[in-house]
Coordinates of C-alpha atoms in Angstrom, one line a residue:
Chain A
X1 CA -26.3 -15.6 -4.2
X2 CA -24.4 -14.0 -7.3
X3 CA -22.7 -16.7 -9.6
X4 CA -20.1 -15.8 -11.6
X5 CA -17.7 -18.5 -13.2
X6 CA -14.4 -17.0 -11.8
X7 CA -13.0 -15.0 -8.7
X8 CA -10.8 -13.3 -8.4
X9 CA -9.1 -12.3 -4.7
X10 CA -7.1 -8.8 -4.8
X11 CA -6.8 -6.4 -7.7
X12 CA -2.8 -6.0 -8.0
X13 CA -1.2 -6.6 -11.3
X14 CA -1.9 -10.5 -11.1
X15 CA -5.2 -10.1 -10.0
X16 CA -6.3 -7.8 -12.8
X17 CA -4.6 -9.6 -15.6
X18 CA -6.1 -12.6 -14.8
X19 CA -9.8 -10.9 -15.0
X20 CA -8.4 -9.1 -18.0
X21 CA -7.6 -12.9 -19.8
X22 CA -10.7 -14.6 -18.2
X23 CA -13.2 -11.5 -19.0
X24 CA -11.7 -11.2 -22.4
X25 CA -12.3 -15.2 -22.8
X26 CA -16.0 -13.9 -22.4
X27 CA -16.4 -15.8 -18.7
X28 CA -17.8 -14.1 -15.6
X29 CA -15.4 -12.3 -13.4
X30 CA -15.4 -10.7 -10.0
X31 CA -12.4 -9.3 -8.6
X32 CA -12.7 -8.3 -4.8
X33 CA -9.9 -6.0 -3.2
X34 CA -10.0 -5.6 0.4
X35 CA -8.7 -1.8 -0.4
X36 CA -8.9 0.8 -3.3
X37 CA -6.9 -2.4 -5.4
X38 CA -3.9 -2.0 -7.3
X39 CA -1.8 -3.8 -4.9
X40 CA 2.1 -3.0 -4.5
X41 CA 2.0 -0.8 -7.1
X42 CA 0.8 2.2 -6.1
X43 CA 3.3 2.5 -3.4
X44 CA 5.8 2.8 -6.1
X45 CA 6.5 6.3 -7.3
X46 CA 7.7 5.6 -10.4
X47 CA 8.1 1.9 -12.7
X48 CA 10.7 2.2 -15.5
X49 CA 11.1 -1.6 -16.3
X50 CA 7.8 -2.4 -17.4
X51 CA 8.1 -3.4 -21.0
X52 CA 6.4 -0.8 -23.7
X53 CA 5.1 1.5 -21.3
X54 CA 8.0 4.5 -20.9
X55 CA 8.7 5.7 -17.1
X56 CA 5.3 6.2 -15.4
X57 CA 3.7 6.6 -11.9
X58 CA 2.6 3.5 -10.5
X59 CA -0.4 4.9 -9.5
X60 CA -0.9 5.3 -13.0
X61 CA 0.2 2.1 -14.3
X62 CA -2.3 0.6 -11.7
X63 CA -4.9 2.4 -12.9
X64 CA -4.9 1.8 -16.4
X65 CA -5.0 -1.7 -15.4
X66 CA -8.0 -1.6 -13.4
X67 CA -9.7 0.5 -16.1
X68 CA -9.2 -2.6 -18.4
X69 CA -10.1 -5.0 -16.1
X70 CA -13.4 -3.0 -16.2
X71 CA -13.4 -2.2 -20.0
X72 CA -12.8 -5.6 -20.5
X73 CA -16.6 -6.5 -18.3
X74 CA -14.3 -7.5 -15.1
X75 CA -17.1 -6.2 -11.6
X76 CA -14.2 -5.0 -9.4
X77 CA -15.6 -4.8 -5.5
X78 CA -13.0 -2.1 -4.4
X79 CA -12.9 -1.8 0.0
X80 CA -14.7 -5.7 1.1
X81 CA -13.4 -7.5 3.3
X82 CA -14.3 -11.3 3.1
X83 CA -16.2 -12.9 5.9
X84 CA -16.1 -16.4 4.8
X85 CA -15.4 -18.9 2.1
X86 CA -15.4 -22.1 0.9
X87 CA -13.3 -23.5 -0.9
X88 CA -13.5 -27.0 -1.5
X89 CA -16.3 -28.1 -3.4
X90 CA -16.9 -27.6 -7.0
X91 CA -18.8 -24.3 -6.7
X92 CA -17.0 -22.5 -4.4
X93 CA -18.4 -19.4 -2.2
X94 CA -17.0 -16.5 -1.0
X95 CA -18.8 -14.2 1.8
X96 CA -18.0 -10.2 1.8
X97 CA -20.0 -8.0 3.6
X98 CA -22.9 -10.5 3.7
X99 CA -23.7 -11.0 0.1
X100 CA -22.5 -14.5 -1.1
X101 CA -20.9 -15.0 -4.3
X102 CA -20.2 -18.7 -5.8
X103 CA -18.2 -19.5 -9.2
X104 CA -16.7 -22.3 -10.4
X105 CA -12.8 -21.5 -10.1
X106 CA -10.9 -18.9 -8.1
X107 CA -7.7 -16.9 -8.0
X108 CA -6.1 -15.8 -5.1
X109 CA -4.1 -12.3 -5.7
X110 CA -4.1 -11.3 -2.4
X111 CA -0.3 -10.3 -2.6
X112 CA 1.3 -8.8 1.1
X113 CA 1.5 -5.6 3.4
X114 CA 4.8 -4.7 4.1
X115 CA 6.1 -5.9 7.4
X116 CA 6.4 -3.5 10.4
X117 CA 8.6 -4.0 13.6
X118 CA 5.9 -4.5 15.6
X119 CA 7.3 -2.2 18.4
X120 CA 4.4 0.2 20.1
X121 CA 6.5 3.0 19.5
X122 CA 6.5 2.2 16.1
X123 CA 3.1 3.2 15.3
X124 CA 3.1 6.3 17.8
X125 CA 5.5 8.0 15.5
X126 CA 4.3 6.7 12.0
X127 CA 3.2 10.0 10.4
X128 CA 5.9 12.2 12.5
X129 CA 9.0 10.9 12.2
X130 CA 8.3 7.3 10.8
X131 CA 7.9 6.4 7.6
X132 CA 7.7 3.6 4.6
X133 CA 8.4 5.7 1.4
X134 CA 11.5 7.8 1.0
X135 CA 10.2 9.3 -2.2
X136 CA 6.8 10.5 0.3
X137 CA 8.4 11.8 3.1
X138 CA 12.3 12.4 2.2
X139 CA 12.0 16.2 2.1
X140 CA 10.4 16.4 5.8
X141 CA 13.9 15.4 6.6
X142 CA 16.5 17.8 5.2
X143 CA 19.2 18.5 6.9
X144 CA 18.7 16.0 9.5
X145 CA 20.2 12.9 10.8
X146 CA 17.8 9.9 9.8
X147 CA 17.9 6.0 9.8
X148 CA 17.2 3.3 7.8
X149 CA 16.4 -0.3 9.3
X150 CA 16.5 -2.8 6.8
X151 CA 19.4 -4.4 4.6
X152 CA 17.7 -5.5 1.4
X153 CA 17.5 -3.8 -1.6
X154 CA 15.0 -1.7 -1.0
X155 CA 16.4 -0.5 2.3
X156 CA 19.7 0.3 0.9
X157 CA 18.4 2.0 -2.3
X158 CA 16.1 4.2 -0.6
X159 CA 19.2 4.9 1.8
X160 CA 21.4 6.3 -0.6
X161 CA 18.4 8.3 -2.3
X162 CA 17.8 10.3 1.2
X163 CA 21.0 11.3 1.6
X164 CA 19.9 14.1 -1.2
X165 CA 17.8 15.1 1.6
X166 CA 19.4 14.2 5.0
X167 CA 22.3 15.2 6.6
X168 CA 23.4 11.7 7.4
X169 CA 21.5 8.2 6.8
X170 CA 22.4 5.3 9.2
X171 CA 21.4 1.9 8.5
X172 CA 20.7 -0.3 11.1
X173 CA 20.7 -4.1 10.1
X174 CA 20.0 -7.5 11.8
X175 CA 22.8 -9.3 9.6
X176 CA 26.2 -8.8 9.2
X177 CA 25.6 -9.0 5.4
X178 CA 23.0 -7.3 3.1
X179 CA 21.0 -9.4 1.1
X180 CA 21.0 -6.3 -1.4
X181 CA 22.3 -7.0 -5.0
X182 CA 26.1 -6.1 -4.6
X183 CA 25.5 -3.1 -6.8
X184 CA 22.9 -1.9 -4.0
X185 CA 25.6 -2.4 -1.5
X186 CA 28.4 -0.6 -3.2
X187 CA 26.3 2.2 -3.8
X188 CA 25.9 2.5 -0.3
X189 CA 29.0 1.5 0.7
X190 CA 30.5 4.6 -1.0
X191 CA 28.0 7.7 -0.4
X192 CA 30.0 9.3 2.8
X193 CA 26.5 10.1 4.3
X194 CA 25.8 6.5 4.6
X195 CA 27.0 4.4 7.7
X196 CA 26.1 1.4 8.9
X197 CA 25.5 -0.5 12.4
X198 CA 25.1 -3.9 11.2
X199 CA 23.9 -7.4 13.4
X200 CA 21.5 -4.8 15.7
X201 CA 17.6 -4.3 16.1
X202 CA 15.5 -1.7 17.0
X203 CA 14.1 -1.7 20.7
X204 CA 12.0 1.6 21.0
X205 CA 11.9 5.0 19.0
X206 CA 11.9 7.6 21.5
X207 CA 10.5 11.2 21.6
X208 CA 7.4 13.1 23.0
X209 CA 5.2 14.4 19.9
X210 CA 8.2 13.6 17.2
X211 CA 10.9 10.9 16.9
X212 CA 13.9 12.1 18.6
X213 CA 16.3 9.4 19.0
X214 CA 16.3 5.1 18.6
X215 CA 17.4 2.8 20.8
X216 CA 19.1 0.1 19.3
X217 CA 20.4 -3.7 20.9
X218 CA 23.6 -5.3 19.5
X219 CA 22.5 -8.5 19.1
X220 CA 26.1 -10.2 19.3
X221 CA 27.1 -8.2 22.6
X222 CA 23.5 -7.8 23.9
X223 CA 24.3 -4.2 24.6
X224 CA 21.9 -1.2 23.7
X225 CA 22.3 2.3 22.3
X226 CA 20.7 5.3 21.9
X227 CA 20.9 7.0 18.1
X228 CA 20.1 10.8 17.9
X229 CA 17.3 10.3 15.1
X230 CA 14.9 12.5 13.8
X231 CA 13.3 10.1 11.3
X232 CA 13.4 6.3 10.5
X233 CA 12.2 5.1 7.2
X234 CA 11.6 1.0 7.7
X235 CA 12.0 -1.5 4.4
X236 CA 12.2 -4.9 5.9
X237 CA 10.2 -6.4 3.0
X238 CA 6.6 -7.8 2.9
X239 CA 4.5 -10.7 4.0
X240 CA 1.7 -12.4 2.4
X241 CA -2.0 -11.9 3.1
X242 CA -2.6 -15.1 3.4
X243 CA -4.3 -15.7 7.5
X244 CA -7.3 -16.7 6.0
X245 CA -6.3 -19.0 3.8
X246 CA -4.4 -20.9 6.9
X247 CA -5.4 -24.9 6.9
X248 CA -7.4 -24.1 3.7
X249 CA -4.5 -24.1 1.1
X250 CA -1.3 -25.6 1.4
X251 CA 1.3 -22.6 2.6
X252 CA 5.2 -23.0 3.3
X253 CA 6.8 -21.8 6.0
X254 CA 6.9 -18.3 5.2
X255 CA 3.1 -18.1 4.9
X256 CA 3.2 -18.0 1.1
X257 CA 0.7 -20.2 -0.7
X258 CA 2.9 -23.1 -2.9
X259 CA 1.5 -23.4 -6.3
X260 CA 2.8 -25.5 -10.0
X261 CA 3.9 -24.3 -12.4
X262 CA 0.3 -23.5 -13.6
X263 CA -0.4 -21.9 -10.4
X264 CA -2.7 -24.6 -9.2
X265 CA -3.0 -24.5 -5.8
X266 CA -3.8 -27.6 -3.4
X267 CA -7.2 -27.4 -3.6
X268 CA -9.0 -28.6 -6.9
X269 CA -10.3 -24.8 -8.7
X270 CA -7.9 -22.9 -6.7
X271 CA -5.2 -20.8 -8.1
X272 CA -2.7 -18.2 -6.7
X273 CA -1.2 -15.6 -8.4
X274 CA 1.5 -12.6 -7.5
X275 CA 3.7 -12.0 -4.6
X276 CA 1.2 -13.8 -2.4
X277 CA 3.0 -16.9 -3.7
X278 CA 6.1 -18.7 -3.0
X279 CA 8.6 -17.9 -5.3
X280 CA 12.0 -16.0 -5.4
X281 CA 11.4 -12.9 -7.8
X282 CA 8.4 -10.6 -7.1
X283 CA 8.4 -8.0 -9.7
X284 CA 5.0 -6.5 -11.6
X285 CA 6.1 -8.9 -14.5
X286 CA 6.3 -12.0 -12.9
X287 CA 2.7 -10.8 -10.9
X288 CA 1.3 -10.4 -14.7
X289 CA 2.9 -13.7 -16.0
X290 CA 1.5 -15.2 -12.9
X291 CA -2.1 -14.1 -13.5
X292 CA -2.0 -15.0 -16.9
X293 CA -1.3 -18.5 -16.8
X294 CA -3.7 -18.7 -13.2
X295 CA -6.3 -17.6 -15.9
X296 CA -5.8 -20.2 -18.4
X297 CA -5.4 -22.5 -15.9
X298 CA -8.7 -21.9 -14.1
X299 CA -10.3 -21.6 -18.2
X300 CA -8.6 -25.1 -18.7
X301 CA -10.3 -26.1 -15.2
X302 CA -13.6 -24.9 -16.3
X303 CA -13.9 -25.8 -19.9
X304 CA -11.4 -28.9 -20.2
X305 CA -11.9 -32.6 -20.2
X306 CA -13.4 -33.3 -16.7
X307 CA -10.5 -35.4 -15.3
X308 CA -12.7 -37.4 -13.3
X309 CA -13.8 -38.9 -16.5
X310 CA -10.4 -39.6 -18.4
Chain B
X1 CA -1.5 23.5 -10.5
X2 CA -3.8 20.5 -9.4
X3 CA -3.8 17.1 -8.1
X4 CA -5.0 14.5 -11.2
X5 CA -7.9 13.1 -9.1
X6 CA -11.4 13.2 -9.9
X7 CA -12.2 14.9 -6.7
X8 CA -12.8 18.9 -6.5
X9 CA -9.5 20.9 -6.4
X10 CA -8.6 23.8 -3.7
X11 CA -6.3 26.2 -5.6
X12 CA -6.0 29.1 -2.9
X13 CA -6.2 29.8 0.7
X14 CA -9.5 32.4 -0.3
X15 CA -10.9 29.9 -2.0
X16 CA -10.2 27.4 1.1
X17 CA -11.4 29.8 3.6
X18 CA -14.6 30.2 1.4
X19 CA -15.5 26.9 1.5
X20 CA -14.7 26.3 4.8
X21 CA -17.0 29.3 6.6
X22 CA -19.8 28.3 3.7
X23 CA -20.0 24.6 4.8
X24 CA -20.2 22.9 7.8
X25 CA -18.3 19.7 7.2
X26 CA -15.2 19.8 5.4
X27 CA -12.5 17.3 4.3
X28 CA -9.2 18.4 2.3
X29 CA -6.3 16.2 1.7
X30 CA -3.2 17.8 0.8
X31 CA -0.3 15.7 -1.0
X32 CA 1.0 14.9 -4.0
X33 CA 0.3 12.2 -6.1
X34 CA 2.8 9.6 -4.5
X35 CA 2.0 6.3 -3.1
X36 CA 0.8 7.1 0.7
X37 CA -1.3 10.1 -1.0
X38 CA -3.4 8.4 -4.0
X39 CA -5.1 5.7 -1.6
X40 CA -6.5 8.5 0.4
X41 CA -7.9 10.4 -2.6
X42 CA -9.4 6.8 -4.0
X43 CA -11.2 6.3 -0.7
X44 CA -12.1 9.9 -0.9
X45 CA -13.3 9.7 -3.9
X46 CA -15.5 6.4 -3.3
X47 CA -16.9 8.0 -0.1
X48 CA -18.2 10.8 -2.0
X49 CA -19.6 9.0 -4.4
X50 CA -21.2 6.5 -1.8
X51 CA -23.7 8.9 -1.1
X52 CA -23.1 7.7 2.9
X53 CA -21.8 11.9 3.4
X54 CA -23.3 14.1 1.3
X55 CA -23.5 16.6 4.4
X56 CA -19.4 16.7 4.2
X57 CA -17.8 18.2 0.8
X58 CA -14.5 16.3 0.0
X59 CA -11.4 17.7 -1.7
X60 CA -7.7 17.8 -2.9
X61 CA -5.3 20.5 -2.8
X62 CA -1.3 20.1 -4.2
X63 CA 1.1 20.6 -1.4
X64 CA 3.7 21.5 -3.5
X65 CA 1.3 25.0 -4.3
X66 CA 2.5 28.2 -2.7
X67 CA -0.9 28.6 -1.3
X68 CA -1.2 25.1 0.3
X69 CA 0.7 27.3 3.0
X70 CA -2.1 27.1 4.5
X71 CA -2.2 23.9 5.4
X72 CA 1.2 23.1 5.6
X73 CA 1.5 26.0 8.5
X74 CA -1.6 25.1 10.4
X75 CA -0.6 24.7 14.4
X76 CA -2.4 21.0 13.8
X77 CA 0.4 20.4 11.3
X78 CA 4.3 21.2 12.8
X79 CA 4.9 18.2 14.1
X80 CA 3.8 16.0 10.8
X81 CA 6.4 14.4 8.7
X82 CA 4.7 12.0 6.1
X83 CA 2.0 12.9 3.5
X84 CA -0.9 13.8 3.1
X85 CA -1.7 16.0 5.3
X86 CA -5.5 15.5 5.8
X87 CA -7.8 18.2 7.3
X88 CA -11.2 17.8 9.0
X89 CA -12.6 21.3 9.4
X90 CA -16.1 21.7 11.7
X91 CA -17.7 25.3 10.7
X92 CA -14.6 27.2 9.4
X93 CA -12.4 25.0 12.3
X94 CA -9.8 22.5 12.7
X95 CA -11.8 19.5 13.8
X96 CA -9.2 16.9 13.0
X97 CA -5.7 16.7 11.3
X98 CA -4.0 13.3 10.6
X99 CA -0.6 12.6 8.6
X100 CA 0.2 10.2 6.3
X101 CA -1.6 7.5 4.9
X102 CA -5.4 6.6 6.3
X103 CA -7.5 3.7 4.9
X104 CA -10.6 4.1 4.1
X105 CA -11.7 2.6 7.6
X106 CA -9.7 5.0 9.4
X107 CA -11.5 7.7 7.1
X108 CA -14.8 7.0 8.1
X109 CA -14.4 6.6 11.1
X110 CA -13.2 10.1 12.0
X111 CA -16.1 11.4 9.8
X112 CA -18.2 9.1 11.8
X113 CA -16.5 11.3 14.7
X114 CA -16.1 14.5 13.9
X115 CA -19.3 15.1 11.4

């Protein structure tokens, strides 16, 4: 058994600022990540609106954090996946890879994955003619007619930038609205590549070895057509990581873990920080902002008056 | 013209070819540094370090070179459309080619099957 007095689960922005605050405070942090860590981030190319720091990579951005994190004394357990915890008591354990670690508070940063179809066909053609990142895998497409499923911001964004690339961009949208700022939309509404099939979803991507064409259901006249497609790029937004913390912590209906306003969870030593929970912006900011306060939270938990005895 | 990773660069298709016919087991991941690339050189990177496959020798090359040609042209490549383009080569071969992003999971187990 390794004690430490904090840890930390998932090393995105809110993750790693709260080691960064609690490490920094001189307490005992472990930050696991069930991947390389640096959560959303690195899947965006570049981040402009990040106070002080001029345009960068987010790979970079996520980078220099985790370097912190480490400078700072933060042990950062990159690629293990948790096998158990507990939660309740006041040491609490958490299992990876079958070496138990205990501390006395801990921060769940676990943010999300972004949300597939869940169609077969979906991942057959991931790689060759599917794809999440238009800034990745625009230029595979020039000249060619492509679709983009979603109607959020980032759907309608990314739509507009491939028409540098494609020959025409068609989004396909369950709604008949966007939930895109109205800037988004007008954007989109006015680029004469764009065009839209609104209150529709995707049944199958079709093709042999590449995406040749998607067959899409109207969902007010139940009828279905076939799009000539030779890629389809997918932003229908993210959902939290949060299956194992089902009948542990209190969750709302979308799965996100519900928190105060000093990110306190349900459970006494708990805390959540990031996208992982419920809240209506998710931005790196609001992930930092998060994981500071879950870190002088969990420091007030630790090293406050025991409430038991006021 | 390199990838800013901390794993070993390829910078031509000579030097490729070398290092390919001079070592059994072979990994190269060719990208750029965009989102669905840097994960793979991270797990790359931690695999090699690991010490688990010391009998394969990992690296990067920038597809966006002229000579990552020959990559981008191999047969195992025309039909991929998302980045990287990863290449396991067995003695100077084509062993296995995936396209866009692998988790380290995925990773090892194609070493596991190809190596």
């Amino acid at each position: 058994m390794k004690t430490f007095d904090s840890i930390i689960i998932g090393a995105g922005p809110a993750g790693l600022t709260a080691g960064i605050y609690l490490a920094r405070a001189k307490q005992k942090v472990l930050i696991i990540d069930k991947g390389m860590g640096g959560g959303q981030v690195i899947l965006t190319h570049a981040v402009a609106n990040y106070p002080g720091v001029p345009e960068t990579f987010g790979y970079k951005l996520a980078s220099e954090m985790k370097k912190q994190a480490a400078d700072f004394g933060c042990r950062i357990l990159p690629n293990k996946e948790i096998s158990s915890m507990d939660l309740k008591g006041k040491v609490k354990t958490v299992t990876a890879e079958g070496e138990t670690y205990e501390a006395a508070s801990v921060i769940l940063a676990v943010g999300g994955k972004p949300r597939t179809l869940g169609l077969e066909s979906e991942k057959k053609f991931q790689g060759t003619g599917i794809s999440y990142c238009a800034t990745c895998d625009g230029d595979f497409f020039t000249g060619e007619d492509i679709v983009v499923v979603g109607g959020g911001n980032s759907a309608l964004e990314e739509a507009v930038s491939l028409t540098q690339y494609a020959k025409s961009v068609t989004i396909v949208h369950q709604f008949d609205h966007f939930q895109a700022y109205a800037h988004a939309i007008k954007a989109a509404e006015d680029n004469p590549k764009v065009s839209f099939i609104m209150e529709s979803v995707i049944e199958e991507f079709l093709g042999d070895e590449t995406l040749t064409g998607i067959r899409v259901k109207n969902k007010k006249t139940g009828e279905s057509a076939t799009i000539e497609a030779t890629g389809a790029f997918i932003f229908i937004g993210y959902v939290p990581s949060t299956e194992p913390f089902e009948g542990i912590i209190n969750l709302n209906d979308r799965k996100e873990i519900l928190t105060n306003e000093d990110m306190a969870t349900s459970v006494a030593g708990v805390f959540a920080a990031g996208d992982v929970r419920a809240k209506k912006f998710r931005q790196i900011t609001t992930a930092v902002s998060d994981g500071t306060i879950a870190a002088l939270s969990a420091m007030d938990y630790m090293h406050g008056p025991d409430p038991d005895k006021i | 013209m390199t990838l800013d990773t901390n794993l070993g660069h390829v910078t031509s298709a000579a030097e490729l070819n070398e290092l390919i016919s001079s070592n059994e087991n072979v990994m190269v991941c060719c990208g750029r540094m965009g989102p669905m690339c840097v994960p793979v050189y991270d797990s790359m990177e931690e695999l090699e370090k690991s010490g688990k496959y010391d009998n394969v020798v990992f690296k990067d090359m920038l597809f966006d070179h002229p000579e990552a040609a020959v990559i981008r042209n191999l047969p195992e490549c025309r039909n991929f459309r998302g980045l990287p383009f990863t290449i396991y080569y067995k003695n100077g071969k084509v062993a296995k080619a995936t396209s866009s992003i692998q988790s380290k999971e995925q990773i090892e187990t194609i070493l596991k099957e190809v190596f």
